[in-house]
Short mmCIF file of C-alpha atoms and ligand atoms in Angstrom, two decimals:
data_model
loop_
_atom_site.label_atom_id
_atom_site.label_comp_id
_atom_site.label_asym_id
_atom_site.label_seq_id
_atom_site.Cartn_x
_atom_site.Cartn_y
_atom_site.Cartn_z
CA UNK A 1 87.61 121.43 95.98
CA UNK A 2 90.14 118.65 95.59
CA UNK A 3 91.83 116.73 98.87
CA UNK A 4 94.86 115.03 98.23
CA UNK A 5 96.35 112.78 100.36
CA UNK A 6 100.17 112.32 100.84
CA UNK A 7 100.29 109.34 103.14
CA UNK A 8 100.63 109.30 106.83
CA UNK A 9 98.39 112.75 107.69
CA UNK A 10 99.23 114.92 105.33
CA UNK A 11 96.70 116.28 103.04
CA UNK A 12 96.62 119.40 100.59
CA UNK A 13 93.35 121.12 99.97
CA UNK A 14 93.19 123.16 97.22
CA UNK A 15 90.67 125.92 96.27
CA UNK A 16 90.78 128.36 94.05
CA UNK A 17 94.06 129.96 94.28
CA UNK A 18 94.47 128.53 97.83
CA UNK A 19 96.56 125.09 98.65
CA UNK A 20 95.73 123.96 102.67
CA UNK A 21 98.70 121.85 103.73
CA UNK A 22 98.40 120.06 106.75
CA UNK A 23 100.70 118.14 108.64
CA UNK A 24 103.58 117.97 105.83
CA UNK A 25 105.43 114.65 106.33
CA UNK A 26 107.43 114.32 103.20
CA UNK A 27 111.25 114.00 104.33
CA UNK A 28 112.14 110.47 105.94
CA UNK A 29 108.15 109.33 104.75
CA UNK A 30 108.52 105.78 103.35
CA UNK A 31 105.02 106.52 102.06
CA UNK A 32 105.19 109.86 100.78
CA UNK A 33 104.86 109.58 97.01
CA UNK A 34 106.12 112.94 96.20
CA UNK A 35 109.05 115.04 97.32
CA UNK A 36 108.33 118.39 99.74
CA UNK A 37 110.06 120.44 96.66
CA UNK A 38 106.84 119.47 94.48
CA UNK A 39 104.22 120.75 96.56
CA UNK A 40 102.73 124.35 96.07
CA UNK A 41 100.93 125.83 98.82
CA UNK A 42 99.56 129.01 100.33
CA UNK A 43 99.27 127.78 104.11
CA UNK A 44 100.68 125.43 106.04
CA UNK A 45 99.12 123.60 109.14
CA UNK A 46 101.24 121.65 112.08
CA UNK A 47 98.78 120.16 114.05
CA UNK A 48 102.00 119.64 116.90
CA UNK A 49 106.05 119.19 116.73
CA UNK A 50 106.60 115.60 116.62
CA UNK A 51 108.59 115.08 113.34
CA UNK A 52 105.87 113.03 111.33
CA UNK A 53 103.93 116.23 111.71
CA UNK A 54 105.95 119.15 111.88
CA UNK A 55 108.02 117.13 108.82
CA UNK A 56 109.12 119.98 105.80
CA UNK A 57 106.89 122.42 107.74
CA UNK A 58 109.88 124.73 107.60
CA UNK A 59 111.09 124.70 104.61
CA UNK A 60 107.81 124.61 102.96
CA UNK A 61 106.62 127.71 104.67
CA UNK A 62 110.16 129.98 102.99
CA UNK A 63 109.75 128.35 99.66
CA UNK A 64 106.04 128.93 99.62
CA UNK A 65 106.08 132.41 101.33
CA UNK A 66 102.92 130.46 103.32
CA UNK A 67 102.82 131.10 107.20
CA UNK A 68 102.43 128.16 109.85
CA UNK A 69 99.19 127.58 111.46
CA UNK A 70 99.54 126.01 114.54
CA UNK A 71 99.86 126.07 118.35
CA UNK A 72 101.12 128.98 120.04
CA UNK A 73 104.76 127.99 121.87
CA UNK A 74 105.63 126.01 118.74
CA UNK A 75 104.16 128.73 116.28
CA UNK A 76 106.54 131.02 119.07
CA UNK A 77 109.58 128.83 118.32
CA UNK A 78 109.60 128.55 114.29
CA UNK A 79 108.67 132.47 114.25
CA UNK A 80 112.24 132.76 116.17
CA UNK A 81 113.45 130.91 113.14
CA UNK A 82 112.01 133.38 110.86
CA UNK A 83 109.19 131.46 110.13
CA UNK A 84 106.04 133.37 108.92
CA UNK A 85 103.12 132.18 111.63
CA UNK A 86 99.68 131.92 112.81
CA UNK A 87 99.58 131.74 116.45
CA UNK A 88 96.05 129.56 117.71
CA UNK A 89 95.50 128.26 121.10
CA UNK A 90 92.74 125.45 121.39
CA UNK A 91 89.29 126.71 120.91
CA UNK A 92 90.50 129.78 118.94
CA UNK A 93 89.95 130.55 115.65
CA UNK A 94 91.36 133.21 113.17
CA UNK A 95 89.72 134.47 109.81
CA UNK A 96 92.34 133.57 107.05
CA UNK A 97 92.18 134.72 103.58
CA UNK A 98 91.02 131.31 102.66
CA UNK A 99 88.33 131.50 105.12
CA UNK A 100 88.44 130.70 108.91
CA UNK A 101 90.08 128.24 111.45
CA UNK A 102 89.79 127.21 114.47
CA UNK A 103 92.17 125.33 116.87
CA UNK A 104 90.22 122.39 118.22
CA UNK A 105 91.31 119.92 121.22
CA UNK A 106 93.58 117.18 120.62
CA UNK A 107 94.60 114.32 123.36
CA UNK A 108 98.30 113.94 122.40
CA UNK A 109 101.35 115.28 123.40
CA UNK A 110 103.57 118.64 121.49
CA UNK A 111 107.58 118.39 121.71
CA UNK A 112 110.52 118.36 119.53
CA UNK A 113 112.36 115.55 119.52
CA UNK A 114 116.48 117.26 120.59
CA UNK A 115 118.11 114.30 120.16
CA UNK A 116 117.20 110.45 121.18
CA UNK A 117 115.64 111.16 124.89
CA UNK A 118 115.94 114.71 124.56
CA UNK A 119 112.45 116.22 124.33
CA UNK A 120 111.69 120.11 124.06
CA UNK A 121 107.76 120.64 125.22
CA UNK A 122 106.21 122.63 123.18
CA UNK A 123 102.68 123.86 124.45
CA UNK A 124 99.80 121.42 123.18
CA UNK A 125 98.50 119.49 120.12
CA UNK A 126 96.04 120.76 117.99
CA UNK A 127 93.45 119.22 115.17
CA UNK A 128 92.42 122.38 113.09
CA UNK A 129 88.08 122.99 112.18
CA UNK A 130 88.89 124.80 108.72
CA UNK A 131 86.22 126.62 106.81
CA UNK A 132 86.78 126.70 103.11
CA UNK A 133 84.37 127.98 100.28
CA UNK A 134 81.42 126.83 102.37
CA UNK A 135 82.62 123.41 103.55
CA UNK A 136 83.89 122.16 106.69
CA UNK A 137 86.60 120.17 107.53
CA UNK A 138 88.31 118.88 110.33
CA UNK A 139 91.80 117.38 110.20
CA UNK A 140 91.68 116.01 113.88
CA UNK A 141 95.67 115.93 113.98
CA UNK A 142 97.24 113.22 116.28
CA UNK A 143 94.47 112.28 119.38
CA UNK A 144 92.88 109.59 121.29
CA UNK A 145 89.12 110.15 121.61
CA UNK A 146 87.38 112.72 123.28
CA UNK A 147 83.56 112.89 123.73
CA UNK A 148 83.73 116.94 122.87
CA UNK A 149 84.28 115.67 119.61
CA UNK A 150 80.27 116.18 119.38
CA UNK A 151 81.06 119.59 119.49
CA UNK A 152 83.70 119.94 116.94
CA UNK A 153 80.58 118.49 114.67
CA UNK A 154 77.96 120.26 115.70
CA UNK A 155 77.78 122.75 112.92
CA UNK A 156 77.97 120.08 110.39
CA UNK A 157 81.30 118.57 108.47
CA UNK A 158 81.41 117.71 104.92
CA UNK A 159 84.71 116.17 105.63
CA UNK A 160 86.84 114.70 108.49
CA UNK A 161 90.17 113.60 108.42
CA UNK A 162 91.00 111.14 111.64
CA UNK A 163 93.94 108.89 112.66
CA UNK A 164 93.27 105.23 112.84
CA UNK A 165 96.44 103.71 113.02
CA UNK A 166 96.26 102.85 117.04
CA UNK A 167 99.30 103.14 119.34
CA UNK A 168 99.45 106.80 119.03
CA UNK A 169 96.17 107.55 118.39
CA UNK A 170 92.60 106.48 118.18
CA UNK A 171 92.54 102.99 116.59
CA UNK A 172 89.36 101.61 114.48
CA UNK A 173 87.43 100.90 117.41
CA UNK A 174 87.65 104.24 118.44
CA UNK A 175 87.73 106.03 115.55
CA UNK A 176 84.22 104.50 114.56
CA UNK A 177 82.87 105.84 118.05
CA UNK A 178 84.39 109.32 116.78
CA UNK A 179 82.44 109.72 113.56
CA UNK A 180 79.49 109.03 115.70
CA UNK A 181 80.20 112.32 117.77
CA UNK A 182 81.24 113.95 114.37
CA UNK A 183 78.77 112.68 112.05
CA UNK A 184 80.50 113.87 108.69
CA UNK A 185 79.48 113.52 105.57
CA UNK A 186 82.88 111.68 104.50
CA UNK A 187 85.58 110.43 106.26
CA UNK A 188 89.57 109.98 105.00
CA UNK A 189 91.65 107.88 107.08
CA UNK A 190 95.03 108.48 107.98
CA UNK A 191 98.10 107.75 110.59
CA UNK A 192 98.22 104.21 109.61
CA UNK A 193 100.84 102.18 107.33
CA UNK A 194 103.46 104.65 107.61
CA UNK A 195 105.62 102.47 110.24
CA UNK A 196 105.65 99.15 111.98
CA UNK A 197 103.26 99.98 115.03
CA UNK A 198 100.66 101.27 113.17
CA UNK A 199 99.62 98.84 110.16
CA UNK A 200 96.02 99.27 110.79
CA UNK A 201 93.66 97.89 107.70
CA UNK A 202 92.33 101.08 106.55
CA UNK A 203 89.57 98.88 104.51
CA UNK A 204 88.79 96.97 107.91
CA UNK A 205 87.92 100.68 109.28
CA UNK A 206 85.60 101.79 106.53
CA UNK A 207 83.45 98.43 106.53
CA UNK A 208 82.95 98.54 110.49
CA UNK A 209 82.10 102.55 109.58
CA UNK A 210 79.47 101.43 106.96
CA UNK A 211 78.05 99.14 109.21
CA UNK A 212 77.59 101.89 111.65
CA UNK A 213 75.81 104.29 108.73
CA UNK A 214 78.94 106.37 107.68
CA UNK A 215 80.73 106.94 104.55
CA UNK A 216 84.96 106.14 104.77
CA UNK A 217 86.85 106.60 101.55
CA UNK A 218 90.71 105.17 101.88
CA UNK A 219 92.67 106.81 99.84
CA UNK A 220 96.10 105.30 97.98
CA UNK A 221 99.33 107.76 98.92
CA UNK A 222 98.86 110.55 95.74
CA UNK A 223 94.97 109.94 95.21
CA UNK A 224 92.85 112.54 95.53
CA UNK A 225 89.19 113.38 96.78
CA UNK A 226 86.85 115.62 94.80
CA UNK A 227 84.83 117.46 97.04
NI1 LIG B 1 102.36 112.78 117.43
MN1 LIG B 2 102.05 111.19 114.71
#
């Protein structure tokens, strides 16, 4: 299984004849080291509608013929679009024909951004539990920490994916007290670098996870992770 990182937090898993996009953030990404046309994929996950997250979502979805996993009002509003969807509500999970998926908390906010000031709500955030040819993995979307985090690891997770960029989200301090609740094997960092409020050291995160007994790998925009 191969996890490659696009900057910001968007990652494609690919598996056998399956690509897992989450969170596709290619358009207006000062990081993103590909374009949204180059990517191939068989699902798409929006872990909530702010535009760093929803990003190509759209598009991606019609030239991929891959539905949109993600929360229920904004899976609602892209399906009036057209958009092929996957409904979830938190703690819900559906079996996919990669393998299964469950909607997991998230502290954040879900709207679309109308104009400057102009905010549609759009139901909740999400992170997304994914089960994939035997492995785990949780791509926590945007949140601040949550102690039910111990439950989203409770089964075991060969592989988290968890904002540490601060302001928006969890910053390192935090994030470090997450992969104590999530204890997984490996941990990608992400939501960091992308814009002036969040240029969190990414290196500074995996050395205070070391010291605390767990295993960070920071990825460059492009680079990818061999599972
Ligand atoms: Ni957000
Ligand atoms: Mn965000």
């Amino acid at each position: 299984m191969r996890v490659t990182w696009y900057s910001h937090s968007c990652f494609l898993v690919e598996s056998g004849p399956f690509g897992l996009l989450f969170d596709p953030y290619f358009t207006g990404n000062p990081s993103a080291p590909i374009q949204a046309r180059d990517v191939r994929c068989t699902h798409v996950f929006c872990s909530h509608a702010h535009v760093d997250h929803l990003g190509d979502a759209v598009d991606l979805s019609r030239a991929n013929d891959a539905p949109v996993v993600t929360g229920y009002e904004l899976a609602e509003h892209l399906a009036a679009q057209g958009v092929k969807t996957v409904d979830l509500m938190t703690g819900g999970a559906a079996n996919l024909p990669f393998g299964r998926v469950k909607a997991t908390p998230a502290l954040h906010s879900c709207a679309l951004e109308l104009e400057a000031g102009r905010n549609l709500p759009l139901g909740v955030a999400v992170g997304f539990l994914v089960t994939i040819d035997g492995k785990r993995l949780y791509h926590a979307g945007d949140t601040g920490l949550f102690s039910d985090m111990r439950l989203i690891g409770r089964g075991g997770l060969d592989l988290a994916m968890l904002p540490v960029g601060d302001w928006y989200t969890m910053g390192i301090e935090d994030a470090v007290l997450a992969l104590e609740y999530l204890c997984p094997a490996v941990t990608l960092p992400m939501h960091y670098g992308t814009n002036e409020k969040i240029q969190t050291d990414p290196h500074a995160f995996a050395r205070e996870a070391a010291a605390a007994g767990h295993r960070v790998v920071v990825l460059n925009p492009g680079e990818a992770f061999e599972l």
